[in-house]
């Protein structure tokens, strides 16, 4: 499959929102009233987090939003070769290893990670220009506040997700080579998650299951070819557009040409990215009248 398209993803529904976590007892409480969501691309019209599971060699990442007259501007950028990071933070479940917290009931919170995502860090670091074996998250470099992020686990490193009120384009360049031993079990993946999950994120399985069920929205994944050659990374465009019922597209642009993702995308470039692939396309009508996401007491 060269492109995956979801149409009519404008859902409405509700979920139980975490408002309290007790590190000593393991108690987790939800708000009295469920949090509602609605609109085109919901629940992805709220801020989102990018999550990567290795083995993966992320070469470039750029996030664009509309800037007028059909053009888009780059707001966030990472380049592995030049070790450039603009407006981004790399995080992982390494709480207690220099930053974040760790506890018996909730395990390790989010923390800054070292350049290889193999441990924590006391300060923000730039992801290394190499194959990363473990799971890591990418969020903005802006600190959370309750209005944007909701409840934050005390002591956790918490950053805002990528805003979701307008069209967004994510451009990625990466490879996923096979490795003998990895934290991801040689099952690499990239996905988006509602950013409100992350401030309450932990590495304890039962807690993660309950909190993710309470506040996440994910697309099911179709099969796209895995770019196993580290010397031939691919470029991919992810487009979320809150018009005409809401559309999401994941499109392989081809093997990398070595060019950097620019600071601006003109109207013609945006049109090309949104254009239907000439290759094999998987298209799904995602229309659901009502979504009720169940929350769990943990």
PDB file of C-alpha atoms in Angstrom, residues 97-196:
ATOM      1  CA  UNK A  97      16.413   8.665  35.539  1.00  0.00           C
ATOM      2  CA  UNK A  98      17.427  12.318  35.792  1.00  0.00           C
ATOM      3  CA  UNK A  99      13.919  13.756  35.389  1.00  0.00           C
ATOM      4  CA  UNK A 100      10.320  12.739  35.936  1.00  0.00           C
ATOM      5  CA  UNK A 101       9.250  10.402  38.732  1.00  0.00           C
ATOM      6  CA  UNK A 102       8.987   6.679  39.404  1.00  0.00           C
ATOM      7  CA  UNK A 103       6.664   4.923  41.850  1.00  0.00           C
ATOM      8  CA  UNK A 104       5.533   1.446  42.801  1.00  0.00           C
ATOM      9  CA  UNK A 105       1.954   1.815  41.572  1.00  0.00           C
ATOM     10  CA  UNK A 106       2.349   3.907  38.436  1.00  0.00           C
ATOM     11  CA  UNK A 107       5.903   3.016  37.476  1.00  0.00           C
ATOM     12  CA  UNK A 108       7.996   5.510  35.536  1.00  0.00           C
ATOM     13  CA  UNK A 109       6.466   8.755  34.277  1.00  0.00           C
ATOM     14  CA  UNK A 110       7.505  10.601  31.164  1.00  0.00           C
ATOM     15  CA  UNK A 111      10.973  12.107  31.317  1.00  0.00           C
ATOM     16  CA  UNK A 112      13.561  13.614  29.061  1.00  0.00           C
ATOM     17  CA  UNK A 113      15.559  10.884  27.325  1.00  0.00           C
ATOM     18  CA  UNK A 114      19.184  10.493  26.351  1.00  0.00           C
ATOM     19  CA  UNK A 115      20.052  10.736  22.625  1.00  0.00           C
ATOM     20  CA  UNK A 116      19.541   6.998  22.015  1.00  0.00           C
ATOM     21  CA  UNK A 117      16.307   6.720  24.070  1.00  0.00           C
ATOM     22  CA  UNK A 118      17.987   3.999  26.144  1.00  0.00           C
ATOM     23  CA  UNK A 119      17.725   5.968  29.387  1.00  0.00           C
ATOM     24  CA  UNK A 120      16.581   9.203  30.939  1.00  0.00           C
ATOM     25  CA  UNK A 121      18.178  12.636  31.092  1.00  0.00           C
ATOM     26  CA  UNK A 122      17.991  15.635  33.401  1.00  0.00           C
ATOM     27  CA  UNK A 123      17.701  18.038  30.450  1.00  0.00           C
ATOM     28  CA  UNK A 124      16.227  17.957  26.918  1.00  0.00           C
ATOM     29  CA  UNK A 125      18.444  16.124  24.426  1.00  0.00           C
ATOM     30  CA  UNK A 126      18.461  15.836  20.625  1.00  0.00           C
ATOM     31  CA  UNK A 127      17.791  12.366  19.228  1.00  0.00           C
ATOM     32  CA  UNK A 128      20.949  10.713  17.881  1.00  0.00           C
ATOM     33  CA  UNK A 129      21.573  10.180  14.173  1.00  0.00           C
ATOM     34  CA  UNK A 130      21.378   6.393  14.407  1.00  0.00           C
ATOM     35  CA  UNK A 131      18.965   3.485  14.701  1.00  0.00           C
ATOM     36  CA  UNK A 132      16.902   3.868  17.888  1.00  0.00           C
ATOM     37  CA  UNK A 133      15.832   0.553  19.398  1.00  0.00           C
ATOM     38  CA  UNK A 134      13.318   1.773  21.962  1.00  0.00           C
ATOM     39  CA  UNK A 135      10.022   3.658  22.096  1.00  0.00           C
ATOM     40  CA  UNK A 136      10.045   7.454  22.342  1.00  0.00           C
ATOM     41  CA  UNK A 137       7.617  10.352  22.004  1.00  0.00           C
ATOM     42  CA  UNK A 138       7.898  13.696  20.247  1.00  0.00           C
ATOM     43  CA  UNK A 139       5.971  16.703  21.545  1.00  0.00           C
ATOM     44  CA  UNK A 140       6.431  20.471  21.379  1.00  0.00           C
ATOM     45  CA  UNK A 141       8.894  22.314  23.633  1.00  0.00           C
ATOM     46  CA  UNK A 142       6.081  24.216  25.384  1.00  0.00           C
ATOM     47  CA  UNK A 143       5.304  23.373  29.014  1.00  0.00           C
ATOM     48  CA  UNK A 144       1.843  22.030  29.780  1.00  0.00           C
ATOM     49  CA  UNK A 145      -0.957  23.953  31.434  1.00  0.00           C
ATOM     50  CA  UNK A 146      -4.241  22.485  32.659  1.00  0.00           C
ATOM     51  CA  UNK A 147      -6.348  24.161  29.966  1.00  0.00           C
ATOM     52  CA  UNK A 148      -4.315  22.570  27.174  1.00  0.00           C
ATOM     53  CA  UNK A 149      -3.091  19.294  28.642  1.00  0.00           C
ATOM     54  CA  UNK A 150      -5.553  18.453  31.391  1.00  0.00           C
ATOM     55  CA  UNK A 151      -4.300  16.721  34.525  1.00  0.00           C
ATOM     56  CA  UNK A 152      -0.539  16.199  34.826  1.00  0.00           C
ATOM     57  CA  UNK A 153       0.882  13.451  37.012  1.00  0.00           C
ATOM     58  CA  UNK A 154       2.873  15.207  39.782  1.00  0.00           C
ATOM     59  CA  UNK A 155       6.579  15.265  38.957  1.00  0.00           C
ATOM     60  CA  UNK A 156       6.164  14.128  35.355  1.00  0.00           C
ATOM     61  CA  UNK A 157       7.770  15.995  32.476  1.00  0.00           C
ATOM     62  CA  UNK A 158       4.784  17.303  30.529  1.00  0.00           C
ATOM     63  CA  UNK A 159       4.838  19.162  27.209  1.00  0.00           C
ATOM     64  CA  UNK A 160       2.046  20.340  24.930  1.00  0.00           C
ATOM     65  CA  UNK A 161       1.091  18.305  21.886  1.00  0.00           C
ATOM     66  CA  UNK A 162       0.874  19.559  18.319  1.00  0.00           C
ATOM     67  CA  UNK A 163      -2.245  21.792  18.087  1.00  0.00           C
ATOM     68  CA  UNK A 164      -5.223  20.295  16.319  1.00  0.00           C
ATOM     69  CA  UNK A 165      -7.635  23.097  15.426  1.00  0.00           C
ATOM     70  CA  UNK A 166      -6.481  23.499  11.797  1.00  0.00           C
ATOM     71  CA  UNK A 167      -5.076  21.399   8.969  1.00  0.00           C
ATOM     72  CA  UNK A 168      -1.713  19.832   9.790  1.00  0.00           C
ATOM     73  CA  UNK A 169       0.955  18.232   7.646  1.00  0.00           C
ATOM     74  CA  UNK A 170       3.630  15.992   9.166  1.00  0.00           C
ATOM     75  CA  UNK A 171       6.602  15.153   6.930  1.00  0.00           C
ATOM     76  CA  UNK A 172       8.868  12.301   8.010  1.00  0.00           C
ATOM     77  CA  UNK A 173      12.031  10.714   6.655  1.00  0.00           C
ATOM     78  CA  UNK A 174      13.060   7.397   8.194  1.00  0.00           C
ATOM     79  CA  UNK A 175      14.143   3.791   7.802  1.00  0.00           C
ATOM     80  CA  UNK A 176      13.214   0.737   9.897  1.00  0.00           C
ATOM     81  CA  UNK A 177      16.109  -1.724   9.573  1.00  0.00           C
ATOM     82  CA  UNK A 178      16.006  -5.194  11.071  1.00  0.00           C
ATOM     83  CA  UNK A 179      18.127  -5.576  14.194  1.00  0.00           C
ATOM     84  CA  UNK A 180      19.015  -8.598  16.304  1.00  0.00           C
ATOM     85  CA  UNK A 181      17.773  -7.220  19.617  1.00  0.00           C
ATOM     86  CA  UNK A 182      15.552  -4.186  20.174  1.00  0.00           C
ATOM     87  CA  UNK A 183      13.271  -2.743  22.815  1.00  0.00           C
ATOM     88  CA  UNK A 184      10.421  -2.883  20.307  1.00  0.00           C
ATOM     89  CA  UNK A 185      10.913  -6.574  19.502  1.00  0.00           C
ATOM     90  CA  UNK A 186      11.676  -5.759  15.836  1.00  0.00           C
ATOM     91  CA  UNK A 187       8.136  -4.436  15.379  1.00  0.00           C
ATOM     92  CA  UNK A 188       8.673  -0.751  14.542  1.00  0.00           C
ATOM     93  CA  UNK A 189       5.705   1.596  14.393  1.00  0.00           C
ATOM     94  CA  UNK A 190       4.740   5.262  14.221  1.00  0.00           C
ATOM     95  CA  UNK A 191       1.402   6.526  15.490  1.00  0.00           C
ATOM     96  CA  UNK A 192      -0.478   9.572  16.739  1.00  0.00           C
ATOM     97  CA  UNK A 193      -2.089   9.733  20.156  1.00  0.00           C
ATOM     98  CA  UNK A 194      -4.273  12.330  21.856  1.00  0.00           C
ATOM     99  CA  UNK A 195      -1.786  14.465  23.814  1.00  0.00           C
ATOM    100  CA  UNK A 196      -3.927  14.368  26.964  1.00  0.00           C
TER     101      UNK A 196
END
